[in-house]
Each structure stands twice: as C-alpha cells, then as structure tokens.
Short mmCIF file of C-alpha atoms in Angstrom, two decimals:
data_model
loop_
_atom_site.label_atom_id
_atom_site.label_comp_id
_atom_site.label_asym_id
_atom_site.label_seq_id
_atom_site.Cartn_x
_atom_site.Cartn_y
_atom_site.Cartn_z
CA MET A 1 125.35 144.60 37.55
CA LYS A 2 125.76 148.30 38.23
CA SER A 3 125.00 150.97 35.67
CA GLY A 4 124.80 154.71 36.39
CA GLY A 5 124.43 154.11 40.12
CA LYS A 6 121.33 151.91 39.64
CA LEU A 7 120.94 148.19 39.81
CA THR A 8 119.96 146.69 36.47
CA THR A 9 119.28 143.18 35.28
CA PRO A 10 120.32 141.89 31.87
CA CYS A 11 117.48 141.80 29.39
CA ARG A 12 117.12 141.18 25.72
CA MET A 13 114.67 143.30 23.79
CA ARG A 14 113.36 142.22 20.42
CA ARG A 15 112.79 145.20 18.13
CA LEU A 16 111.04 145.72 14.84
CA PRO A 17 112.16 148.12 12.14
CA VAL A 18 111.22 151.74 12.71
CA ALA A 19 108.12 151.58 10.49
CA PHE A 20 106.66 148.66 12.45
CA SER A 21 107.70 150.22 15.76
CA MET A 22 105.62 153.30 14.97
CA ILE A 23 102.62 151.11 14.18
CA PHE A 24 102.79 149.11 17.39
CA LYS A 25 103.87 151.97 19.66
CA ARG A 26 101.79 152.25 22.85
CA ARG A 27 101.31 155.07 25.31
CA THR A 28 102.84 154.48 28.67
CA GLY A 29 101.46 157.44 30.55
CA SER A 30 100.62 155.55 33.74
CA ASN A 31 103.01 153.70 35.98
CA SER A 32 100.76 150.63 35.89
CA ALA A 33 100.87 150.43 32.10
CA THR A 34 104.64 150.90 32.18
CA ARG A 35 105.06 148.04 34.64
CA ARG A 36 102.84 145.75 32.59
CA THR A 37 104.70 146.52 29.37
CA ALA A 38 108.12 146.09 30.93
CA PHE A 39 107.08 142.83 32.58
CA ALA A 40 105.69 141.44 29.33
CA ASN A 41 108.71 142.45 27.25
CA ARG A 42 111.19 141.10 29.75
CA SER A 43 113.11 138.22 28.19
CA PRO A 44 115.99 137.22 30.45
CA THR A 45 118.90 135.00 29.70
CA TYR A 46 118.07 131.98 31.83
CA ALA A 47 121.43 130.31 32.18
CA PRO A 48 124.13 132.27 34.02
CA THR A 49 127.69 132.37 32.82
CA GLY A 50 129.47 129.07 33.39
CA GLN A 51 126.24 127.03 33.35
CA ARG A 52 125.11 127.52 29.77
CA PRO A 53 124.48 124.37 27.74
CA SER A 54 126.86 123.38 24.99
CA LYS A 55 126.31 124.66 21.48
CA VAL A 56 125.43 121.17 20.24
CA LEU A 57 122.74 120.70 22.89
CA ARG A 58 121.35 124.16 22.22
CA LEU A 59 121.31 123.48 18.47
CA ILE A 60 119.41 120.22 19.03
CA SER A 61 117.02 121.87 21.45
CA VAL A 62 116.22 124.88 19.28
CA HIS A 63 116.45 123.40 15.78
CA GLY A 64 115.74 119.72 16.43
CA LEU A 65 112.48 119.67 14.47
CA LEU A 66 114.08 121.38 11.48
CA VAL A 67 116.89 118.81 11.47
CA LEU A 68 114.35 116.00 11.75
CA LEU A 69 112.28 117.44 8.90
CA LEU A 70 115.30 117.66 6.59
CA ALA A 71 116.35 114.12 7.56
CA LEU A 72 112.87 112.76 6.78
CA ILE A 73 112.76 114.54 3.42
CA GLY A 74 116.20 113.21 2.52
CA THR A 75 115.39 109.65 3.62
CA PHE A 76 112.08 109.38 1.76
CA SER A 77 113.59 111.06 -1.30
CA LEU A 78 116.26 108.34 -1.43
CA LEU A 79 113.73 105.56 -0.88
CA ARG A 80 111.15 106.88 -3.34
CA PRO A 81 113.04 109.16 -5.76
CA GLU A 82 110.34 108.86 -8.47
CA THR A 83 107.38 110.03 -6.39
CA PHE A 84 108.40 111.75 -3.16
CA PRO A 85 110.70 114.67 -4.18
CA THR A 86 108.27 116.00 -6.79
CA ALA A 87 106.26 119.20 -7.13
CA VAL A 88 103.03 117.20 -7.30
CA ASN A 89 103.75 115.52 -3.98
CA PHE A 90 104.71 118.85 -2.40
CA GLN A 91 101.43 120.39 -3.52
CA ALA A 92 99.49 117.38 -2.26
CA ILE A 93 101.13 117.50 1.17
CA THR A 94 100.67 121.25 1.65
CA SER A 95 97.06 121.20 0.44
CA ALA A 96 96.12 118.23 2.61
CA ARG A 97 97.76 119.65 5.75
CA ALA A 98 96.76 123.30 5.46
CA VAL A 99 93.64 122.78 7.58
CA VAL A 100 95.67 120.98 10.25
CA ALA A 101 98.22 123.81 10.24
CA LEU A 102 95.52 126.45 10.74
CA LEU A 103 93.95 124.43 13.56
CA ALA A 104 97.35 123.92 15.21
CA LEU A 105 97.91 127.69 15.13
CA ALA A 106 94.38 128.15 16.50
CA VAL A 107 94.89 125.90 19.54
CA MET A 108 98.34 127.44 20.08
CA ILE A 109 96.80 130.81 21.00
CA PRO A 110 94.91 129.71 24.15
CA LEU A 111 97.73 127.28 24.95
CA ALA A 112 99.99 130.31 25.35
CA ALA A 113 97.69 131.36 28.21
CA ASN A 114 97.70 127.79 29.59
CA GLU A 115 94.18 127.03 28.37
CA PHE A 116 92.95 124.28 26.04
CA ASP A 117 90.44 124.55 23.21
CA LEU A 118 89.04 121.07 22.53
CA SER A 119 86.20 122.38 20.40
CA VAL A 120 88.25 123.12 17.28
CA GLY A 121 87.57 119.75 15.66
CA TYR A 122 83.80 120.08 15.96
CA VAL A 123 83.80 123.77 15.00
CA VAL A 124 85.78 123.13 11.82
CA GLY A 125 83.29 120.36 11.03
CA LEU A 126 80.34 122.72 11.40
CA GLY A 127 82.26 125.41 9.51
CA HIS A 128 82.74 123.33 6.38
CA ILE A 129 79.09 122.22 6.54
CA LEU A 130 77.86 125.81 6.69
CA ALA A 131 80.31 126.95 4.00
CA VAL A 132 78.73 124.41 1.65
CA GLY A 133 75.16 124.39 2.98
CA LEU A 134 74.62 128.15 2.98
CA GLN A 135 75.49 128.21 -0.73
CA VAL A 136 73.56 125.08 -1.72
CA ARG A 137 70.47 125.43 0.47
CA SER A 138 70.23 129.15 1.22
CA TYR A 139 71.72 130.37 -2.10
CA LEU A 140 74.02 132.84 -0.39
CA PRO A 141 77.10 134.20 -2.18
CA TRP A 142 80.22 132.37 -1.15
CA GLN A 143 81.65 135.53 0.39
CA ALA A 144 78.63 135.95 2.67
CA ALA A 145 78.64 132.26 3.56
CA SER A 146 82.35 132.37 4.40
CA LEU A 147 81.91 135.48 6.54
CA LEU A 148 79.07 133.87 8.49
CA VAL A 149 81.21 130.79 9.09
CA VAL A 150 84.10 132.88 10.45
CA LEU A 151 81.71 134.86 12.67
CA ALA A 152 80.18 131.63 13.95
CA GLY A 153 83.65 130.36 14.85
CA ALA A 154 84.43 133.60 16.67
CA GLY A 155 81.11 133.32 18.52
CA VAL A 156 81.92 129.81 19.73
CA GLY A 157 85.33 131.07 20.85
CA ALA A 158 83.71 133.93 22.78
CA LEU A 159 81.37 131.43 24.47
CA ASN A 160 84.35 129.29 25.46
CA GLY A 161 86.14 132.32 26.88
CA VAL A 162 83.14 133.40 28.94
CA LEU A 163 82.64 129.89 30.34
CA VAL A 164 86.30 129.67 31.34
CA THR A 165 86.75 133.15 32.79
CA ARG A 166 83.29 134.20 33.99
CA PHE A 167 81.94 130.87 35.25
CA ARG A 168 85.34 129.44 36.25
CA ILE A 169 84.81 126.20 34.33
CA SER A 170 87.91 124.23 33.37
CA SER A 171 88.84 124.80 29.74
CA PHE A 172 88.86 121.03 29.21
CA ILE A 173 85.23 120.68 30.29
CA ALA A 174 83.97 123.96 28.82
CA THR A 175 85.43 123.50 25.34
CA LEU A 176 84.57 119.80 25.23
CA GLY A 177 80.98 120.66 26.14
CA THR A 178 80.64 123.40 23.55
CA GLY A 179 82.30 121.17 20.96
CA THR A 180 79.79 118.39 21.62
CA PHE A 181 76.95 120.92 21.37
CA VAL A 182 78.35 122.15 18.04
CA TYR A 183 78.52 118.54 16.83
CA GLY A 184 74.83 118.19 17.65
CA VAL A 185 74.09 121.31 15.63
CA SER A 186 75.99 119.78 12.70
CA GLN A 187 73.88 116.62 12.94
CA TRP A 188 70.69 118.68 13.05
CA TYR A 189 71.64 120.87 10.09
CA THR A 190 72.61 117.96 7.84
CA GLY A 191 69.95 115.53 9.06
CA GLY A 192 72.63 112.84 8.98
CA GLU A 193 73.03 113.22 5.21
CA GLN A 194 75.60 114.73 2.91
CA ILE A 195 75.12 118.22 1.49
CA VAL A 196 76.25 118.12 -2.12
CA GLY A 197 76.40 121.00 -4.57
CA ARG A 198 76.75 120.69 -8.32
CA LYS A 199 78.51 123.94 -9.11
CA TYR A 200 80.45 126.35 -6.91
CA PRO A 201 81.79 129.85 -7.67
CA GLY A 202 85.33 130.09 -8.95
CA GLY A 203 86.43 132.24 -6.01
CA PHE A 204 85.34 129.58 -3.54
CA LEU A 205 87.13 126.84 -5.46
CA LEU A 206 90.29 128.95 -5.69
CA LEU A 207 90.80 128.51 -1.95
CA SER A 208 91.77 124.87 -2.55
CA GLU A 209 93.60 125.36 -5.86
CA ASN A 210 97.02 126.61 -6.89
CA VAL A 211 98.23 130.11 -7.59
CA GLY A 212 100.86 129.27 -10.14
CA PRO A 213 102.90 126.41 -8.68
CA VAL A 214 102.03 127.28 -5.07
CA PRO A 215 98.80 126.14 -3.37
CA PHE A 216 96.67 129.05 -2.19
CA SER A 217 96.18 127.26 1.13
CA LEU A 218 99.95 127.46 1.76
CA ILE A 219 99.90 131.21 1.13
CA LEU A 220 97.01 131.56 3.57
CA VAL A 221 98.78 129.55 6.29
CA LEU A 222 101.99 131.56 5.92
CA ALA A 223 100.09 134.86 6.05
CA VAL A 224 98.32 133.82 9.26
CA ALA A 225 101.61 132.57 10.72
CA VAL A 226 103.39 135.87 10.05
CA MET A 227 100.59 137.85 11.70
CA LEU A 228 100.63 135.62 14.77
CA TRP A 229 104.43 135.78 14.93
CA ILE A 230 104.34 139.57 14.97
CA ALA A 231 101.59 139.53 17.60
CA PHE A 232 103.43 137.15 19.93
CA GLU A 233 106.94 138.47 19.48
CA TYR A 234 106.56 142.21 19.02
CA MET A 235 103.20 143.23 20.44
CA VAL A 236 102.34 143.60 24.09
CA GLN A 237 99.16 141.57 23.73
CA GLY A 238 101.05 138.46 22.71
CA ARG A 239 103.58 138.91 25.52
CA PHE A 240 100.71 139.24 27.99
CA LEU A 241 99.40 135.82 26.95
CA TYR A 242 102.81 134.28 27.63
CA VAL A 243 102.93 135.97 31.03
CA ILE A 244 99.43 134.75 31.91
CA GLY A 245 100.29 131.22 30.86
CA SER A 246 103.52 131.26 32.84
CA ASN A 247 102.16 132.72 36.08
CA GLN A 248 98.64 134.10 36.16
CA ARG A 249 99.00 135.26 39.77
CA ALA A 250 102.02 137.38 38.85
CA ALA A 251 100.14 138.71 35.82
CA ASP A 252 97.20 139.76 38.01
CA LEU A 253 99.51 141.46 40.51
CA THR A 254 101.10 143.52 37.73
CA GLY A 255 97.69 144.71 36.53
CA ILE A 256 97.30 142.51 33.44
CA PRO A 257 93.56 141.79 32.86
CA SER A 258 93.91 138.02 32.56
CA ALA A 259 90.23 137.30 31.98
CA ARG A 260 90.00 139.75 29.07
CA TYR A 261 93.05 138.34 27.31
CA LYS A 262 91.88 134.76 27.77
CA VAL A 263 88.55 135.61 26.15
CA LEU A 264 90.39 137.29 23.27
CA ALA A 265 92.60 134.20 22.92
CA PHE A 266 89.56 131.93 22.58
CA VAL A 267 87.93 134.34 20.12
CA ALA A 268 91.08 134.35 17.99
CA SER A 269 91.18 130.54 18.14
CA GLY A 270 87.54 130.31 17.04
CA THR A 271 88.13 132.80 14.22
CA LEU A 272 91.03 130.78 12.83
CA THR A 273 88.96 127.62 13.17
CA GLY A 274 86.20 129.25 11.14
CA ILE A 275 88.72 130.14 8.42
CA ALA A 276 89.91 126.53 8.44
CA GLY A 277 86.28 125.43 8.06
CA VAL A 278 85.84 127.54 4.93
CA LEU A 279 89.07 126.12 3.50
CA LEU A 280 87.95 122.57 4.29
CA GLY A 281 84.59 123.18 2.62
CA SER A 282 86.40 124.37 -0.51
CA GLU A 283 88.53 121.23 -0.52
CA LEU A 284 85.78 118.67 0.11
CA ARG A 285 82.91 120.49 -1.66
CA VAL A 286 80.61 118.24 0.34
CA GLY A 287 79.20 118.85 3.80
CA GLN A 288 78.95 115.90 6.20
CA SER A 289 78.68 115.83 9.98
CA THR A 290 81.21 113.02 10.47
CA VAL A 291 84.10 115.25 9.35
CA GLY A 292 85.98 117.37 11.86
CA ALA A 293 86.71 115.42 15.02
CA ASP A 294 89.68 113.67 13.38
CA PHE A 295 91.49 117.01 13.09
CA LEU A 296 91.70 117.52 16.86
CA LEU A 297 94.61 115.19 17.68
CA PRO A 298 96.89 116.29 14.79
CA ALA A 299 96.27 119.93 15.70
CA PHE A 300 97.26 119.45 19.34
CA ALA A 301 100.17 117.22 18.37
CA GLY A 302 101.50 119.99 16.14
CA ALA A 303 101.08 122.75 18.73
CA LEU A 304 102.57 120.75 21.63
CA LEU A 305 105.39 119.24 19.60
CA GLY A 306 106.19 122.72 18.33
CA ALA A 307 106.74 123.81 21.93
CA THR A 308 109.90 121.66 21.98
CA SER A 309 111.62 123.58 19.16
CA VAL A 310 112.59 127.14 18.15
CA LYS A 311 111.63 128.42 21.63
CA PRO A 312 111.70 125.29 23.80
CA GLY A 313 109.38 125.37 26.77
CA ARG A 314 106.57 127.47 25.28
CA VAL A 315 104.29 127.26 22.27
CA ASN A 316 105.39 129.32 19.30
CA VAL A 317 104.38 129.90 15.70
CA TRP A 318 107.33 128.56 13.74
CA GLY A 319 107.79 125.56 16.01
CA THR A 320 104.14 124.69 15.41
CA LEU A 321 104.51 124.89 11.63
CA LEU A 322 107.68 122.80 11.78
CA ALA A 323 105.89 120.16 13.85
CA VAL A 324 102.96 120.03 11.42
CA SER A 325 105.42 119.69 8.54
CA VAL A 326 107.23 116.83 10.27
CA LEU A 327 103.95 114.99 10.82
CA ALA A 328 102.83 115.59 7.23
CA VAL A 329 106.10 114.47 5.65
CA ALA A 330 106.34 111.39 7.89
CA VAL A 331 102.80 110.23 7.12
CA SER A 332 103.17 110.89 3.39
CA GLY A 333 106.47 109.04 3.24
CA LEU A 334 105.15 106.05 5.16
CA GLN A 335 102.11 105.83 2.90
CA GLN A 336 104.31 105.88 -0.19
CA LEU A 337 106.36 103.07 1.31
CA GLY A 338 103.23 100.95 1.46
CA ALA A 339 101.99 101.54 5.01
CA ASP A 340 98.35 100.64 5.68
CA PHE A 341 95.58 103.21 6.06
CA TYR A 342 95.51 102.95 9.86
CA VAL A 343 99.12 104.12 10.18
CA GLU A 344 98.14 107.81 10.23
CA PRO A 345 95.93 107.69 13.38
CA LEU A 346 98.46 105.42 15.09
CA PHE A 347 101.25 107.81 14.23
CA ASN A 348 99.27 110.91 15.27
CA GLY A 349 98.31 109.37 18.62
CA ALA A 350 101.87 108.32 19.39
CA MET A 351 103.20 111.74 18.39
CA LEU A 352 100.65 113.47 20.62
CA VAL A 353 101.81 111.49 23.67
CA LEU A 354 105.45 112.14 22.74
CA ALA A 355 104.74 115.83 22.18
CA VAL A 356 103.10 116.23 25.60
CA GLY A 357 106.03 114.50 27.28
CA LEU A 358 108.65 116.55 25.46
CA ALA A 359 106.75 119.79 26.04
CA GLU A 360 106.51 119.08 29.76
CA TYR A 361 110.23 118.27 29.90
CA ALA A 362 111.09 121.48 28.05
CA ARG A 363 108.84 123.48 30.41
CA ARG A 364 110.50 122.04 33.52
CA ARG A 365 113.93 122.67 32.07
CA ARG A 366 112.97 126.26 31.31
CA GLU A 367 111.66 126.76 34.86
CA ARG A 368 114.87 125.34 36.36
CA SER A 369 116.95 127.69 34.22
CA MET A 370 114.80 130.63 35.29
CA ALA A 371 115.21 129.65 38.96
CA VAL A 372 118.99 129.43 38.56
CA HIS A 373 119.01 132.83 36.87
CA ARG A 374 116.94 134.44 39.62
CA ASN A 375 119.17 132.99 42.32
CA ALA A 376 122.28 134.22 40.53
CA GLU A 377 120.81 137.71 40.11
CA THR A 378 119.78 137.82 43.76
CA SER A 379 123.28 136.82 44.86
CA ARG A 380 124.94 139.44 42.65
CA SER A 381 122.52 142.14 43.84
CA GLY A 382 123.26 141.26 47.45
CA GLU A 383 126.99 141.50 46.85
CA VAL A 384 126.63 144.92 45.23
CA LEU A 385 124.49 146.22 48.08
CA THR A 386 126.96 144.88 50.63
CA LYS A 387 129.80 146.71 48.95
#
C-alpha cells in the first residue's frame, strides 16, 4: 500500500493506557535500537484478503480451550451436581493445581525463545525441601528461608542459561543434567528421610490457605500471570523472546542479543520455580526428595497445549492457564466419577503427546500464513514500483 509517497506494510500495534506507556517507554536514539524495537513490535496480519479463515474456524482456533473448559464444567456439573459445582471443590482444584500453573508459566518463558527447561520438576522438589528444612533444621525465619529458595531457583536458571548459550549445550541435555544434579542434592540434604516440622509460622501457612473465599495460591498465580502478560505483550523484552524463538538468525541480524535474553529467560523460569517450591512446601509441610519430578509432565502439557489457543502457534500466558484449568477440571471430574488413581498420569501423558502434536500443527499453520502474507506483500510492492 502507498501512504505519503512511501511504501508501508499493514501492522497492528498493541498499546497500553498512557500511564503504562510512560512506564515502559524506551529511548530509541540509535538506528539499531529503533530497528530492534520495530521488528519486535511488528505483528502482521498473516492471511491476506480473500484467504482468511471463516469466523467459526477462527473462533475454534482461538477460543477452543475456553469452550472445552466450559463444556467440561457443564458436563461434570450435570453428572455430579452434589459435589462438583461447589465452592469447596473449586477451592480444592485451584489449591491443588496452583503449583502446576506456576511451573507451566515458568517453562513457557524459555519455550518462547525455543528452549526447554526440564529441570523445573527437580528444582521445585528441592525448593519445597529447603522451604521446610531451613525452618526446621536451621531455625531460619520463613521469610529468609523463602528468599533463599527463590534465589536458589534463580541460580539454577542462570546455570542453565550459561550452559545453553556459553557452552552451546542443547537445552534438553543441559537442563536434564542440572535437574538430575539438583535431585542428588535433594537426596543428600534429606538423607532419604522426610523432614517434618511440628509448628510453622502463620505467614508461611497462609500461602496455602484462603483469603476469604479465594485461595491465596490463586491470587498469586493470577498476579504472576498478569505480570508475564504485560511483559510478553507490551514490553520489548517479551517481544524479543518471541522473535528469538521464531528465527534466531533474523534476531541476531537485527542486533538482538539472543544469548543475553535466553539467559534471562532461564533465570525467570528458575525464579518462578523457586516460588512454586515455597508454595509447595507450605501445602505439604513436609520435605521429601521423592516429590517434584511428577510435576514436569503436567507443566509442559499445560504450556504446549496453551500454544494451541488464544494465540495459536506460540506459547502465551492465558492459553497456558486455560490449558492447566482444562487438565485440572478433567482430572477432578474423572476422579469424582470413580476413576482409579492411575488415571491422572495416563491422562497427563496422553495430553502431553496431544499438546505437542497440536502445537506443531498450529506452528506450521502460522508459518504458512506468514509465507502467504509475505508473498502477497511482495507482489503488491512490485506492482506499485512498476507503476
């Protein structure tokens, strides 16, 4: 299209209110910074006119998980009207799945840069052990113990980032290796036994209790989700991670420091995992080295399944929370219908495979749409130049 004698391409800019815009405003004094910011904020319309999908298909693609969640809630409410649609069941589901939700958001951050963090299960295990053990054995205040746990998680994330970026080790191998090392530390600290405390401070116990009718863990998850949503949608740093994950070569050519942002992504993932460890310690109130690894598959299932909704083709905050909610409601409903105890791991494993397949399909569909858009823009630009 032609505007003011210059060729322009259609773009869609997401803007915050003026108050937030002033907070997140960046200087663009250099041409390099300007190019990086413009490239990160660029959000094209991928399907040209005449080739856009129908409204029904778009509704299913964008809001499919929300529709599925409402359908599951309605179905289980009809089948178990005495127990499922109750405030007690809602509190139980949100409290039990808050740790999974935090871990899903944690693994989502490096996934945006096309990296995997397989250490989150072991780190959350060590986190809950330290949250309990530092109070019971070392007699630290719960605030100091919680801070040390979060710092330990951030340190493991920094180590993962350095191994991936500095030593060029695959994120699968690097994070799996550090996770196994962390598991060994958990075994050493506990000696293979449970760490049990008789009395914990009220502030520590509040993390797993209710604030009025709402679980505190739900408030914590929503607060973290809002901060990540702002970071990924309205801040340049979050856009850079998407650009790196989409095409690292293009990101490097535009001057984006890919290695730095990958390290920061792993640090953020480790920090959230540490917070999840503190929350898990408050819930269990017992430290044991066998806890933690079981959280890995549900976390990745939530993050990858979330990439098929809200913004299909890439991981996103609200899609992740919707996916975790779908998994939680489905498992709770099946258990109330009399399903055996082994249904949850079977269901989580099947959903992980399904999530990977759907996420890959959404990614390919997004790439095809982008290719069609680029070809259409190139053709229109050529016609304008010819005229």
